[in-house]
PDB file of C-alpha atoms and ligand atoms in Angstrom:
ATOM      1  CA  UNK A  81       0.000   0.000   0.000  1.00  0.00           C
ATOM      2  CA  UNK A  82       1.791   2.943  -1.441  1.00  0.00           C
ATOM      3  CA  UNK A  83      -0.737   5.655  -1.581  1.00  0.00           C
ATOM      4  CA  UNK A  84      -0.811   7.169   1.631  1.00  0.00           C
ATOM      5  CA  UNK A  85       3.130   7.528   2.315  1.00  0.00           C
ATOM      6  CA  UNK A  86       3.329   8.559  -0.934  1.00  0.00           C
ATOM      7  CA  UNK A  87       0.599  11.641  -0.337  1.00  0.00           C
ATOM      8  CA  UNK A  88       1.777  12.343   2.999  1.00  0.00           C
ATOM      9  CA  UNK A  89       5.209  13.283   1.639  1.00  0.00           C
ATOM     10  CA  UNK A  90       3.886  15.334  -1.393  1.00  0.00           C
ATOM     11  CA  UNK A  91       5.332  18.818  -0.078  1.00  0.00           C
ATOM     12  CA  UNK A  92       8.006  17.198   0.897  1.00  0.00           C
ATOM     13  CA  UNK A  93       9.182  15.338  -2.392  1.00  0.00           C
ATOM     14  CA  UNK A  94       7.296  17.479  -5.128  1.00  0.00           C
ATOM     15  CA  UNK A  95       8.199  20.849  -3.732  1.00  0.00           C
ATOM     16  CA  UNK A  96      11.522  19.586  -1.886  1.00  0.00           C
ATOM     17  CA  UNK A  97      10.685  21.269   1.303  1.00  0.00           C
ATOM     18  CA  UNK A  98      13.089  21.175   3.762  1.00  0.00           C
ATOM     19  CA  UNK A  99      13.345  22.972   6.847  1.00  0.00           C
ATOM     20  CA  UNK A 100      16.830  24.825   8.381  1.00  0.00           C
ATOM     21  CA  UNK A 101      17.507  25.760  12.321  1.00  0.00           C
ATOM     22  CA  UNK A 102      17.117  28.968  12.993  1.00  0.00           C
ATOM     23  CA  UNK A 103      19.620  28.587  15.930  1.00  0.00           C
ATOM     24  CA  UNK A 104      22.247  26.556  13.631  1.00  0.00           C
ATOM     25  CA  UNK A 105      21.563  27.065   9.763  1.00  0.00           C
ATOM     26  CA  UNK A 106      20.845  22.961   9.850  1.00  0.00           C
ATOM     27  CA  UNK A 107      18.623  21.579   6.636  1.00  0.00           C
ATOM     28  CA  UNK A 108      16.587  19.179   7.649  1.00  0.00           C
ATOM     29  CA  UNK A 109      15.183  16.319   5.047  1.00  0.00           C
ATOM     30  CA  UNK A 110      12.358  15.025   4.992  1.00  0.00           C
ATOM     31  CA  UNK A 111      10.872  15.250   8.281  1.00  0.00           C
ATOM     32  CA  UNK A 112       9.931  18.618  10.357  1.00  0.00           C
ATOM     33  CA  UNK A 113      11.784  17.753  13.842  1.00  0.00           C
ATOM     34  CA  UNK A 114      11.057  19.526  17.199  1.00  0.00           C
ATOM     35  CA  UNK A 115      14.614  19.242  18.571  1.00  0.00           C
ATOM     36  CA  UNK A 116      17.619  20.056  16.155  1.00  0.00           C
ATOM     37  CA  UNK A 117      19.402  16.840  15.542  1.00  0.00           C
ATOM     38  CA  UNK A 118      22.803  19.296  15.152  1.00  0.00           C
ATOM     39  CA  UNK A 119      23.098  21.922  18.033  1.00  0.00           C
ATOM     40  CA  UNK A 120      20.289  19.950  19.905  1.00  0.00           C
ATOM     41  CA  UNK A 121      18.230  22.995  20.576  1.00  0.00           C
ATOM     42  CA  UNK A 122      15.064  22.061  22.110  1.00  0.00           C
ATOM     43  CA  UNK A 123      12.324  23.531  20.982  1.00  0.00           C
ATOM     44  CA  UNK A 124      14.102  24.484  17.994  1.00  0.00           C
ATOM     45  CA  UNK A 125      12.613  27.081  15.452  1.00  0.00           C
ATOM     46  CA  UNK A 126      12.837  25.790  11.691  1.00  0.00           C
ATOM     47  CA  UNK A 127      11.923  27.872   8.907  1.00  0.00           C
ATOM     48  CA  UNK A 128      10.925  25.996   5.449  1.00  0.00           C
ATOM     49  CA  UNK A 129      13.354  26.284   2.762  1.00  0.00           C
ATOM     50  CA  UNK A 130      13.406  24.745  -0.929  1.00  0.00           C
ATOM     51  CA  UNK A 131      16.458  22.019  -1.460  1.00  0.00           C
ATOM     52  CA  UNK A 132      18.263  22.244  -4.302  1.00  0.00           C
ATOM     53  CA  UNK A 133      18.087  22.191  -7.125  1.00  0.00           C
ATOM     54  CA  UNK A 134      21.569  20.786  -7.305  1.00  0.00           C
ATOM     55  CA  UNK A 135      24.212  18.651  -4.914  1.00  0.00           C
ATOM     56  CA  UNK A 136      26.822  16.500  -4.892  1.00  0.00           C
ATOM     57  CA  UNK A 137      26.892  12.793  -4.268  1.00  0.00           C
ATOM     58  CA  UNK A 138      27.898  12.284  -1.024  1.00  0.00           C
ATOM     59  CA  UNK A 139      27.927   7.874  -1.287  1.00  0.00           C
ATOM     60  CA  UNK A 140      26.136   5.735  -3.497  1.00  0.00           C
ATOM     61  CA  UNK A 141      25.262   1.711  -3.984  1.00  0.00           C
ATOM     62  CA  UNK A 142      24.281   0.077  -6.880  1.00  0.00           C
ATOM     63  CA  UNK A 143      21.019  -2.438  -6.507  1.00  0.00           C
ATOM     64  CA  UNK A 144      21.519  -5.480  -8.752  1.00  0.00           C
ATOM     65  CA  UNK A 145      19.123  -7.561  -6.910  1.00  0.00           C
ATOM     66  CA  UNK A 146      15.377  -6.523  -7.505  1.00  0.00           C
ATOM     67  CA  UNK A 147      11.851  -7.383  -7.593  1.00  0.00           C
ATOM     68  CA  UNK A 148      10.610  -8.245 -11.025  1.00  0.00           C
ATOM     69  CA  UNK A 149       9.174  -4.698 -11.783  1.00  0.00           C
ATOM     70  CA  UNK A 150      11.577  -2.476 -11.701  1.00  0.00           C
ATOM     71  CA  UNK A 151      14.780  -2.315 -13.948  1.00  0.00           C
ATOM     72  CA  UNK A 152      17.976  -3.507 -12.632  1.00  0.00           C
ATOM     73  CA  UNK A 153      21.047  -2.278 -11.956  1.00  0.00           C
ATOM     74  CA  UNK A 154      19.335   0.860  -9.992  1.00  0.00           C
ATOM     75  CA  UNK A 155      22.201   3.459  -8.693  1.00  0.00           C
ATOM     76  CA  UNK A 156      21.119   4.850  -5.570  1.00  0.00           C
ATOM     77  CA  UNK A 157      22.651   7.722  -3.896  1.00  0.00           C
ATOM     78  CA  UNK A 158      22.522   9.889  -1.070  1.00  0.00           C
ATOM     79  CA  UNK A 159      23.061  13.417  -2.392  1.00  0.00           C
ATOM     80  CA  UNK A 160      24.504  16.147  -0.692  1.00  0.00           C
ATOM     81  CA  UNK A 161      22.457  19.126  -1.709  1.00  0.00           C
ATOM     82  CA  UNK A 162      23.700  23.093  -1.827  1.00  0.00           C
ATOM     83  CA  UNK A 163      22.758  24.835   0.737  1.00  0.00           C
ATOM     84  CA  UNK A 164      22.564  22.061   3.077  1.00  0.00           C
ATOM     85  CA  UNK A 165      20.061  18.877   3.269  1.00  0.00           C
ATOM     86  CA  UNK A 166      20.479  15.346   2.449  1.00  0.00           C
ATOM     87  CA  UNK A 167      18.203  13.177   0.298  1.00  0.00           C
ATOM     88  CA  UNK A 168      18.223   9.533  -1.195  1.00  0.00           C
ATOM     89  CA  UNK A 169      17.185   9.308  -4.884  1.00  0.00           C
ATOM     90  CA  UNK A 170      17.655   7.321  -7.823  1.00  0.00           C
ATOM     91  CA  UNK A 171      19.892   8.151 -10.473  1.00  0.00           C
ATOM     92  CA  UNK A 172      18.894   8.734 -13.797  1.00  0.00           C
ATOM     93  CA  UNK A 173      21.096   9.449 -16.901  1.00  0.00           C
ATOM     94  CA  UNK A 174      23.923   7.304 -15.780  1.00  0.00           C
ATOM     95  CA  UNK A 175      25.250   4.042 -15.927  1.00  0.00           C
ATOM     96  CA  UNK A 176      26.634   2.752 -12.865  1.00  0.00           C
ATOM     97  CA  UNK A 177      30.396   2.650 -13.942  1.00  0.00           C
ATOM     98  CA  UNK A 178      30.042   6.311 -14.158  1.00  0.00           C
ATOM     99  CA  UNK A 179      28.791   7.260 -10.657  1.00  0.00           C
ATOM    100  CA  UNK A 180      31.964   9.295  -8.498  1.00  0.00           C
ATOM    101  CA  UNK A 181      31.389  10.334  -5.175  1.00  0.00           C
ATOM    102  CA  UNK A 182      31.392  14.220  -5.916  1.00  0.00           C
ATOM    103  CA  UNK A 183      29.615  13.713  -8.787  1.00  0.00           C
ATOM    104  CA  UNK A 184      27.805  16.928  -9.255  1.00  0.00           C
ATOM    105  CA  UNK A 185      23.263  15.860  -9.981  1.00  0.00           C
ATOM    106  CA  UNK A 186      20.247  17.948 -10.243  1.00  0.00           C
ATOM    107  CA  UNK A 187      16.725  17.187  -9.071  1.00  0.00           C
ATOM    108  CA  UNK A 188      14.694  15.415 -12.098  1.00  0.00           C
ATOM    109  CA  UNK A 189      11.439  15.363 -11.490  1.00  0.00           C
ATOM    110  CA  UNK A 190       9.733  12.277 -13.001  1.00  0.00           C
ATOM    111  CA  UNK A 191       7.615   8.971 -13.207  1.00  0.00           C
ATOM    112  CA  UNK A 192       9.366   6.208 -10.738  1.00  0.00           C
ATOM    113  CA  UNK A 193       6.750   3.185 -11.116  1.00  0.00           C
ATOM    114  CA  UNK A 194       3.345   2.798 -12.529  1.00  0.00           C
ATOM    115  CA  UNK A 195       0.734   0.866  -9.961  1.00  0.00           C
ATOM    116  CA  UNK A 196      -2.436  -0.814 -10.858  1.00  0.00           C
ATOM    117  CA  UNK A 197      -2.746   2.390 -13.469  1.00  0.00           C
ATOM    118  CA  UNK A 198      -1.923   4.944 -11.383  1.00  0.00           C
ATOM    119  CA  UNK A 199       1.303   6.752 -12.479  1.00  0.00           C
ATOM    120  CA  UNK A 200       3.845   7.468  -8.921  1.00  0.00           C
ATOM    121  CA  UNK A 201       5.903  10.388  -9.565  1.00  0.00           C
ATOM    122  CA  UNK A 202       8.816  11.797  -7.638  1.00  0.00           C
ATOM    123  CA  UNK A 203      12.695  12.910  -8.164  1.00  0.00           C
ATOM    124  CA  UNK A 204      15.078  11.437  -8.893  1.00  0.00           C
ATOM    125  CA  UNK A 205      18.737  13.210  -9.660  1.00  0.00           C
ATOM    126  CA  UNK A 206      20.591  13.646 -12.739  1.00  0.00           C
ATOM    127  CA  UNK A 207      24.339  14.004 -13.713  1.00  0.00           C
ATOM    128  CA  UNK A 208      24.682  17.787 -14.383  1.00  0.00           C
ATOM    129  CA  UNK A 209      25.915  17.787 -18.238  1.00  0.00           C
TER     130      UNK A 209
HETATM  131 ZN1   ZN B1057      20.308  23.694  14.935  1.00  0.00          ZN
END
């Protein structure tokens, strides 16, 4: 059941809201926290900020080993993102012998699976060409 994670995260992953300390300048992705996990100030004050819409990848692993609807190899990364935040897409646009850590991505906004007819769409990130 993918529907209701899915809608619950739609500011989150279609507007790539994030939300930075006031106290600290932290960027935190995906969820709104209460105490900064950084400087640890509790209540902490965060004010919403857009991520992106480029970063660098920060690691990465490459998923060989997949159910039987989706495309294998997948590259996966966690992407450092400018101005601070971290988020875990797919990559796009690259073959797995060309991911480097560094490797500077954008935010590509697209289809990821179709469901029983209904089309999911998120990011995923892109080598910047
Ligand atoms: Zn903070």
């Amino acid at each position: 059941m993918t529907t209701p994670p899915l809608w619950r995260d739609f500011k989150q992953n279609n507007r790539m809201e994030a939300y930075k300390c006031k106290n600290c300048g932290y960027v935190s992705y995906p969820e709104k926290r209460k105490v900064c996990p950084k400087c640890k100030k509790a209540p902490s004050e965060f004010e919403t900020v857009t991520l992106g819409p480029r970063g660098k990848i920060l690691t990465y692993v490459v998923a060989h080993t997949l159910p039987a609807e989706f495309e294998s190899p997948i590259p996966l990364a966690i992407v450092e993102m400018e101005g601070g935040g971290r988020i875990y897409a797919m990559v796009s646009n690259c073959k797995p012998e060309e991911l480097k850590i560094g490797m500077e991505v954008e935010l590509d906004y697209r289809e990821i699976l179709e469901e029983d007819g209904y089309h999911v769409q998120s990011f995923k990130v892109k080598p910047v060409k």
